[in-house]
Coordinates of C-alpha atoms and ligand atoms in Angstrom, one line a residue:
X1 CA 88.6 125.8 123.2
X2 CA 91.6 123.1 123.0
X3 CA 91.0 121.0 120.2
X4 CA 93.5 117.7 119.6
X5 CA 93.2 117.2 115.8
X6 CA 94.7 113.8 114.5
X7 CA 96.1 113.8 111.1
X8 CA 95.7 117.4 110.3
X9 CA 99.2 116.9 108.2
X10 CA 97.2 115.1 105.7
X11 CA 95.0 116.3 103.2
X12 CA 91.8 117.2 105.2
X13 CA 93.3 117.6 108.1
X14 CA 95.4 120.5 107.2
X15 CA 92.6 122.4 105.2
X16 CA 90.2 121.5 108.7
X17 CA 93.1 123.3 110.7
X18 CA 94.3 126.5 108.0
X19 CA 90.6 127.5 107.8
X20 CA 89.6 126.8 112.0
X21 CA 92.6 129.3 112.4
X22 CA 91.9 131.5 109.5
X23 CA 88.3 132.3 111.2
X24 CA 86.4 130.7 108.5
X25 CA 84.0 128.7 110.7
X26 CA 81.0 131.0 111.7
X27 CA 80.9 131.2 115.5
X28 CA 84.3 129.5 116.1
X29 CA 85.8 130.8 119.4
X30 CA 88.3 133.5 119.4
X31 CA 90.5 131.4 122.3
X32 CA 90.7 128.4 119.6
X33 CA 94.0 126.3 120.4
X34 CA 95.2 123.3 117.9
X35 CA 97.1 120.5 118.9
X36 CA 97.6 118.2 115.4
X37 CA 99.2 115.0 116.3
X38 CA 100.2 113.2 113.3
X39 CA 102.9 110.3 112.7
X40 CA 104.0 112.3 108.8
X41 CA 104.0 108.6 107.2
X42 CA 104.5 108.9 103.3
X43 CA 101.1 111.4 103.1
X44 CA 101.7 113.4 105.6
X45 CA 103.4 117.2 105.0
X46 CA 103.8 120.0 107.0
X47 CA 103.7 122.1 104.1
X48 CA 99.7 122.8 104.6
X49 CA 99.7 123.8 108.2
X50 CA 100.5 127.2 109.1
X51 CA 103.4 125.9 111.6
X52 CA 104.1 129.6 112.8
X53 CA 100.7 130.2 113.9
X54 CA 101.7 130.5 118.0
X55 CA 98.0 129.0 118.5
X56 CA 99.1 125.4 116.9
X57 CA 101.2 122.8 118.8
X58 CA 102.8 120.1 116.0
X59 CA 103.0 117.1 117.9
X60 CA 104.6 114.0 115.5
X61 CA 103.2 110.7 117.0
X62 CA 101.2 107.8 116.5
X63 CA 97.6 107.4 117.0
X64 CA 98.0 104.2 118.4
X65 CA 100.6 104.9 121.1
X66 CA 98.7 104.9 124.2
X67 CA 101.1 106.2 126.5
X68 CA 101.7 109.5 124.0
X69 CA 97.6 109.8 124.3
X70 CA 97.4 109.5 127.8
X71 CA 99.9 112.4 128.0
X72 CA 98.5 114.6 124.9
X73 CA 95.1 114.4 125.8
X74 CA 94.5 116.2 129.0
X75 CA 93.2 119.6 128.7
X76 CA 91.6 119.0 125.4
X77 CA 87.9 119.6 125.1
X78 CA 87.6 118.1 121.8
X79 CA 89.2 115.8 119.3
X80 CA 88.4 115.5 115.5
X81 CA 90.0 112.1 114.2
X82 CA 91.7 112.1 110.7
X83 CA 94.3 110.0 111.4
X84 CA 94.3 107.3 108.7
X85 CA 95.8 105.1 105.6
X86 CA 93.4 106.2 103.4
X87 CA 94.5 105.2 100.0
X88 CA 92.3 102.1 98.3
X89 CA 95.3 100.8 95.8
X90 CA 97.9 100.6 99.2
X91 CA 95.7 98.6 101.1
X92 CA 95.2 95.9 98.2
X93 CA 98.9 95.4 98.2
X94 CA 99.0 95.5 102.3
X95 CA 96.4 95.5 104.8
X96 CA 98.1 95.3 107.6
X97 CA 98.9 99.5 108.3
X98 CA 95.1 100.0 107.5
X99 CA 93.9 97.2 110.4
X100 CA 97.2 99.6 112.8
X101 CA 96.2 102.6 112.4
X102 CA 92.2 102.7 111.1
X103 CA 91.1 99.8 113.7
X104 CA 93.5 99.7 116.5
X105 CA 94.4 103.8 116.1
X106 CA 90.7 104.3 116.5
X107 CA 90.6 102.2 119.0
X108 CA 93.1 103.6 121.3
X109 CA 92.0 107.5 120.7
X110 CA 88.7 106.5 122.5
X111 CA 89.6 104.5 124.4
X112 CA 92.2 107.4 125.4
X113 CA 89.2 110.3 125.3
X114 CA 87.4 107.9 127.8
X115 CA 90.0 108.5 129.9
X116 CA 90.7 112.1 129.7
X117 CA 86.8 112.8 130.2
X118 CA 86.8 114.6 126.3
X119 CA 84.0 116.3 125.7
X120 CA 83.4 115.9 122.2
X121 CA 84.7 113.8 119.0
X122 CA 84.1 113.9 115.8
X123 CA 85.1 110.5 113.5
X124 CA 86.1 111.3 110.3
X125 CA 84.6 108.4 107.9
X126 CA 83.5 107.7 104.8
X127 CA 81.2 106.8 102.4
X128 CA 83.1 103.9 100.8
X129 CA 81.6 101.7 104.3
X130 CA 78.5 101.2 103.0
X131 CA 80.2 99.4 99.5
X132 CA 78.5 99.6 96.0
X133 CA 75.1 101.3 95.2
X134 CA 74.1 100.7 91.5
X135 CA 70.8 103.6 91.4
X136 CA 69.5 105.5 94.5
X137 CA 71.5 106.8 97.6
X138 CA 72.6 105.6 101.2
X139 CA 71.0 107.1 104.2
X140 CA 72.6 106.9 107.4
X141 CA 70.9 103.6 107.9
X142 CA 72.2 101.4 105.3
X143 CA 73.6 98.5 106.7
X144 CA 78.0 98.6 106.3
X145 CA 78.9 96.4 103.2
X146 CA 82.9 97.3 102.9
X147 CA 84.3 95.9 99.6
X148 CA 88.3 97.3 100.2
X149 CA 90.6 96.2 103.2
X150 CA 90.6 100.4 103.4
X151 CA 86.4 100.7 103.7
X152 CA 86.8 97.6 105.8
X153 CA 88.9 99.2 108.1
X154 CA 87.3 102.4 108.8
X155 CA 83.8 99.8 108.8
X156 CA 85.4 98.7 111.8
X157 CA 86.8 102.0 113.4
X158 CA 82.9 103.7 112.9
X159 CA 81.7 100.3 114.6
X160 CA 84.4 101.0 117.6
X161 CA 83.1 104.6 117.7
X162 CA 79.3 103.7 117.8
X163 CA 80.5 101.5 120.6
X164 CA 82.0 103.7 122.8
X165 CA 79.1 105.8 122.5
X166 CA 76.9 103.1 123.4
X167 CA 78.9 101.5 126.2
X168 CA 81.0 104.7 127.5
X169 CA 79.0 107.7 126.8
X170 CA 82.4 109.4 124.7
X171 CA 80.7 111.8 122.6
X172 CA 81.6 111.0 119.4
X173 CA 79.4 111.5 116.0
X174 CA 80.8 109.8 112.4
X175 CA 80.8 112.0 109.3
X176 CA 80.8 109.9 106.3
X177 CA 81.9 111.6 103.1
X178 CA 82.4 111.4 99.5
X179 CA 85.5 112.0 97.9
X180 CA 87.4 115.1 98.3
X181 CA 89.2 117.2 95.8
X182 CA 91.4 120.5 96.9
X183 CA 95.0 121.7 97.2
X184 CA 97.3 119.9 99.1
X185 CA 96.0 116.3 98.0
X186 CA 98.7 113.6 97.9
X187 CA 99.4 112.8 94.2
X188 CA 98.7 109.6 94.3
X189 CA 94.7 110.4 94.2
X190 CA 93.0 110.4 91.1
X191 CA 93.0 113.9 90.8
X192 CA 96.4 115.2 91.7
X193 CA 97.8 112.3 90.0
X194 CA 95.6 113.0 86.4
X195 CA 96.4 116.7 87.1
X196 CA 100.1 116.3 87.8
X197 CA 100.8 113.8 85.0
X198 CA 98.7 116.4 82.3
X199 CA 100.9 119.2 83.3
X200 CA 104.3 117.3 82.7
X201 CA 102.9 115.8 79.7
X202 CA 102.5 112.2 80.5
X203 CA 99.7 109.9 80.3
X204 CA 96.9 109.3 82.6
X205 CA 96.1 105.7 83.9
X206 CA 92.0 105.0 83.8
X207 CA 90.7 102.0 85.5
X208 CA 88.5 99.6 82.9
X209 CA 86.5 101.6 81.1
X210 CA 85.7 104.3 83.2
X211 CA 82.3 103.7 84.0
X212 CA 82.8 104.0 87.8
X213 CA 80.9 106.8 89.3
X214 CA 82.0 108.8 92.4
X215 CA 80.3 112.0 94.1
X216 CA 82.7 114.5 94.6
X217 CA 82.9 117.7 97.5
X218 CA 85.5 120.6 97.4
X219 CA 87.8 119.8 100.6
X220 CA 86.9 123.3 102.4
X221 CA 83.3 122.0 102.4
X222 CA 84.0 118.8 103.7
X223 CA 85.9 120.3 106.2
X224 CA 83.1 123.0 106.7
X225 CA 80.6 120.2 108.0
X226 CA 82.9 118.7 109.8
X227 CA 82.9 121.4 112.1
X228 CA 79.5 122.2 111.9
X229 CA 78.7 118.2 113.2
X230 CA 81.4 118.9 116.0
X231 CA 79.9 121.8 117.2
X232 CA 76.4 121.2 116.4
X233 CA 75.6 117.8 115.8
X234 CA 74.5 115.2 118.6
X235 CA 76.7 112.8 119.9
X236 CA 76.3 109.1 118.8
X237 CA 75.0 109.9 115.7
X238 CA 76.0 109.7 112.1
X239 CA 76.0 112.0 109.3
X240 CA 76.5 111.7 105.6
X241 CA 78.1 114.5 103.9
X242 CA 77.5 114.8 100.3
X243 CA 78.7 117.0 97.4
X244 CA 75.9 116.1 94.9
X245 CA 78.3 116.1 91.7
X246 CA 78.4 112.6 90.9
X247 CA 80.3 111.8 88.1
X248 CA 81.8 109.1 86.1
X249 CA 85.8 108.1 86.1
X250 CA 85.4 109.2 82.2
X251 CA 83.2 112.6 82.9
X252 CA 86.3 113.3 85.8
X253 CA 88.9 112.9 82.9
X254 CA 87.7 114.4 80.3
X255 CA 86.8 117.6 82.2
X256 CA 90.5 117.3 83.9
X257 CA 91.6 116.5 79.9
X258 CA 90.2 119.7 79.3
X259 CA 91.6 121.9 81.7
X260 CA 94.7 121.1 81.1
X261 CA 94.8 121.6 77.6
X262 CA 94.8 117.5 76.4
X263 CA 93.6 115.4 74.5
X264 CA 92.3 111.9 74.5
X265 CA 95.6 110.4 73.5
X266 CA 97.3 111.0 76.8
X267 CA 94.8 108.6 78.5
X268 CA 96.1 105.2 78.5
X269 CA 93.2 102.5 79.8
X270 CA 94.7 99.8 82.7
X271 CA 93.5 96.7 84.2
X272 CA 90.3 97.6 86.7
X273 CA 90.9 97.4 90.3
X274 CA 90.3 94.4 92.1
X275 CA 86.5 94.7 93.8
X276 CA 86.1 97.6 92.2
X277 CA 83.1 99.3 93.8
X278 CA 80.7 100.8 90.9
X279 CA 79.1 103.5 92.3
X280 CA 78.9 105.6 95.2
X281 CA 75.9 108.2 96.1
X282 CA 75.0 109.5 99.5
X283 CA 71.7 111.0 100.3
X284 CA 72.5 113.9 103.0
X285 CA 69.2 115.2 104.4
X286 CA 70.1 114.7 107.6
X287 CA 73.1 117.1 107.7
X288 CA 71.0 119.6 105.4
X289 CA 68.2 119.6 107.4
X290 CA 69.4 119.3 111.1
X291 CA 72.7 121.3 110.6
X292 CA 72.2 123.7 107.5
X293 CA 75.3 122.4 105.6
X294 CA 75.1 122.9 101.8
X295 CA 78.2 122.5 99.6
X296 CA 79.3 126.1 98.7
X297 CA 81.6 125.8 96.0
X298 CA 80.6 124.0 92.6
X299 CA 82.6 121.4 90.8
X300 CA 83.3 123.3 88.2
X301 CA 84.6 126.7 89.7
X302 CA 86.5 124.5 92.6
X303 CA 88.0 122.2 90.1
X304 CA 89.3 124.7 88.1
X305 CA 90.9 126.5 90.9
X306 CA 92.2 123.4 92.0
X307 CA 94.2 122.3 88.5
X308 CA 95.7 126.0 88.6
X309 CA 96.8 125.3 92.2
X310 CA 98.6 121.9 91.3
X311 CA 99.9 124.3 88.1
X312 CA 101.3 127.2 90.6
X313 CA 102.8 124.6 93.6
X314 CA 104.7 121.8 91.5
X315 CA 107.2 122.1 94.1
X316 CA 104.8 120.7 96.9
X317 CA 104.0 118.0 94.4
X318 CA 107.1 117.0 93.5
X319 CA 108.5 116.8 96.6
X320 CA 105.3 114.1 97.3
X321 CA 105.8 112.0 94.0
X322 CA 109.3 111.5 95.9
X323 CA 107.7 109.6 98.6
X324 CA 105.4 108.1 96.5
X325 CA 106.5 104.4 95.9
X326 CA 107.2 103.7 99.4
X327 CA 104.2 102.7 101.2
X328 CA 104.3 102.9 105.3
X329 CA 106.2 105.1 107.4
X330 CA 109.1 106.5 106.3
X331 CA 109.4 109.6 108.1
X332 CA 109.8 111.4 104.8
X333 CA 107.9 115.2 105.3
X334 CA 110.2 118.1 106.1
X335 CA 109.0 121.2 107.0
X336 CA 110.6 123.0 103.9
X337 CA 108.7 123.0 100.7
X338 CA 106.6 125.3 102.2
X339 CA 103.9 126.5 99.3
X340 CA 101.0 129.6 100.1
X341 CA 98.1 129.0 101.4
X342 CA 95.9 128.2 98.4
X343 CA 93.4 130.7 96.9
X344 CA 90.1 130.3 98.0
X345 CA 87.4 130.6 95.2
X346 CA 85.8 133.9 95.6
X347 CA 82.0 134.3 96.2
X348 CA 81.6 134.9 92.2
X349 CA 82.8 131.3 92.5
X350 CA 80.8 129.8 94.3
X351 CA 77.7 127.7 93.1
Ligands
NAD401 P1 95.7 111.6 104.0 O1 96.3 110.2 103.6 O2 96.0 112.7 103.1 O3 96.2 112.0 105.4 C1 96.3 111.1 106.5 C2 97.1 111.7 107.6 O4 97.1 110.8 108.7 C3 98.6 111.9 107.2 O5 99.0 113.2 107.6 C4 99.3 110.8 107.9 O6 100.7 111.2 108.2 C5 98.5 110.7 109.2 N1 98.6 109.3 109.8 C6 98.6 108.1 109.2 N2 98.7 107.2 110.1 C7 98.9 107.8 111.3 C8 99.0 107.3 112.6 N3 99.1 106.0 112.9 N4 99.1 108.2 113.6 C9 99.0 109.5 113.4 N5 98.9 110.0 112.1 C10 98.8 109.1 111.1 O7 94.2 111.3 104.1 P2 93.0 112.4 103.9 O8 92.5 112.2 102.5 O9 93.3 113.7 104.4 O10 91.8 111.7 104.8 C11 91.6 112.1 106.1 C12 90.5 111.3 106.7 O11 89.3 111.5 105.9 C13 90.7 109.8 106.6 O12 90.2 109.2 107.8 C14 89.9 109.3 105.4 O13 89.4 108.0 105.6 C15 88.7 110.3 105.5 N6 88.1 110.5 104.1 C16 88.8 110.9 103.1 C17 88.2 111.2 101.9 C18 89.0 111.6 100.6 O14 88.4 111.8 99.6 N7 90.3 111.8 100.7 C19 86.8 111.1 101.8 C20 86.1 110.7 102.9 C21 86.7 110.5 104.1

């Protein structure tokens, strides 16, 4: 199996590709290939992907150079998209990368897999498309209410990838996700950023009040169903994948607060985002019942593991908060900085 994987130097898209090599997926060929195509803008590292591994090809490029796809793609039997700007705060201050690379990237990769006759692709989303929910959950069916210029722009990508389904027969399924917490998360997120800032001894910024609630999922999990909707999961359909911890900007903190040995005084409150969406909750039958998936690893076990990660790897970190102010491409991952591959919890951690 040759498997194109866009964005696998980000965040989910290195875990996706460590634990597809690794043998982690249950029935995963043995012949598994990796091509990760990724343009390493400002979030990008190839710290996370096991770069030695003679089985992965790096390829740095842009999702929404045709020509480069047209070449790429042959040979590949399946793709699983990444490939994004995926931070809320950038795209209030510029919308224009999102609209490149969510919208027209999208765009072009099917447009691309058309061509090439792939056989199967799997469009990373997210739950942030269907907006605000203030009690109750979002099935697959709730109608798309983006709030963000980001949950507008992958809006539109999953609205390009249902069409392509509908009017080209590409095979492609959306998985729509919560948010994500794990190693190798770019510090500006709320966790790696709390968790960073706690361990230097600085101050954490919380939005408002911190009433916001969020439903959080260990990345290996995400990344888990991910691969259980590309292998398993019908083509044009859409599948919420949920963590069931949901929990409020102030429950996050003070659990972070806690971990890392602080105290309230080290949170300082500022200004609430603009739009601020209020709550987010995804019901997830459909992936329980039609593919199996439940979450193995708990908030709290994974959480934990995950603060004495950031502790053990301020090198990685570091080297991120360096590339932190400049929004866009600027080429700025090098291959050194190379950290271990994180520690998995064990079974006696799991939920
Ligand atoms: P990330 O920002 O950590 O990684 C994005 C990767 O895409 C980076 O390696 C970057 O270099 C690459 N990239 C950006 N523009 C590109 C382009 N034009 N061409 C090629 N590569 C490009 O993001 P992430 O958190 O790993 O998110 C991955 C996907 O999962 C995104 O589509 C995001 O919308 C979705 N998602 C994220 C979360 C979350 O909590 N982080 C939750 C649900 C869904």
């Amino acid at each position: 199996m040759r498997l194109l994987v866009t964005g696998g130097a980000g965040f989910i898209g290195s875990t996706y590709v460590r634990d597809l090599l690794d043998g982690r997926y249950a029935g995963s060929p043995q012949d598994v290939r990796v091509t990760v195509l990724d343009a390493l803008t400002y979030a990008g590292s190839l710290a996370g992907l096991p770069v030695g591994d003679p089985r992965l090809t790096f390829v740095e490029g842009d999702v929404c150079d045709a020509r480069l796809l047209a070449d790429l793609l042959p040979g590949h039997d399946a793709v699983v998209h990444f490939a994004a700007e995926s931070h809320v705060d950038r795209s209030l201050e510029n919308a224009a990368p999102f609209v490149m690379t969510n919208v027209v990237g999208t765009q072009t990769l099917l447009e691309a897999c058309r061509h090439a006759g792939v056989e199967r692709v799997v469009h990373v989303s997210t739950d942030e498309v269907y907006g605000s929910i203030p009690y109750g959950s979002w099935t697959e069916e709730t109608p798309l209410a983006p709030n963000s210029p980001y949950s507008a722009s992958k809006a539109a990508s999953d609205l390009f990838a249902r069409a392509y389904w509908r009017t080209h027969k590409v095979a492609v399924s959306v998985t729509r996700c919560c948010n994500n917490y794990g190693p190798y998360q770019f510090v500006e997120k709320v966790i790696p950023l709390f968790v960073t800032n706690l361990i230097d001894g600085g101050d954490v910024p919380l939005y408002g009040d911190g009433h916001h609630v969020r439903e959080w999922l260990h990345v290996a999990d995400h990344c888990r169903a991910i691969h259980l909707v590309l292998t398993q999961g019908r083509a044009g359909e859409v599948y919420n994948i949920g963590g069931g911890t949901e929990l409020t900007n102030l429950q996050l903190t003070e659990r972070l607060l806690e971990l890392c040995g602080a105290g309230w005084e080290r949170v300082r409150r500022v200004p609430d985002r603009k739009a601020h969406d209020e709550r987010y909750s995804l019901d997830s039958t459909k992936i329980r019942q039609e593919l199996g998936f439940e979450p193995e690893i708990s908030f709290e076990q994974g959480i934990a593991a995950v603060v004495d990660w950031y502790r053990e790897n301020r090198r990685w970190w570091q080297k991120g908060r360096g590339r932190q102010s400049s929004p866009g491409r600027d080429g700025g991952s090098e291959p050194d900085g190379i950290v271990p591959v994180p520690e998995r919890p064990t079974a006696e951690h799991r939920a």
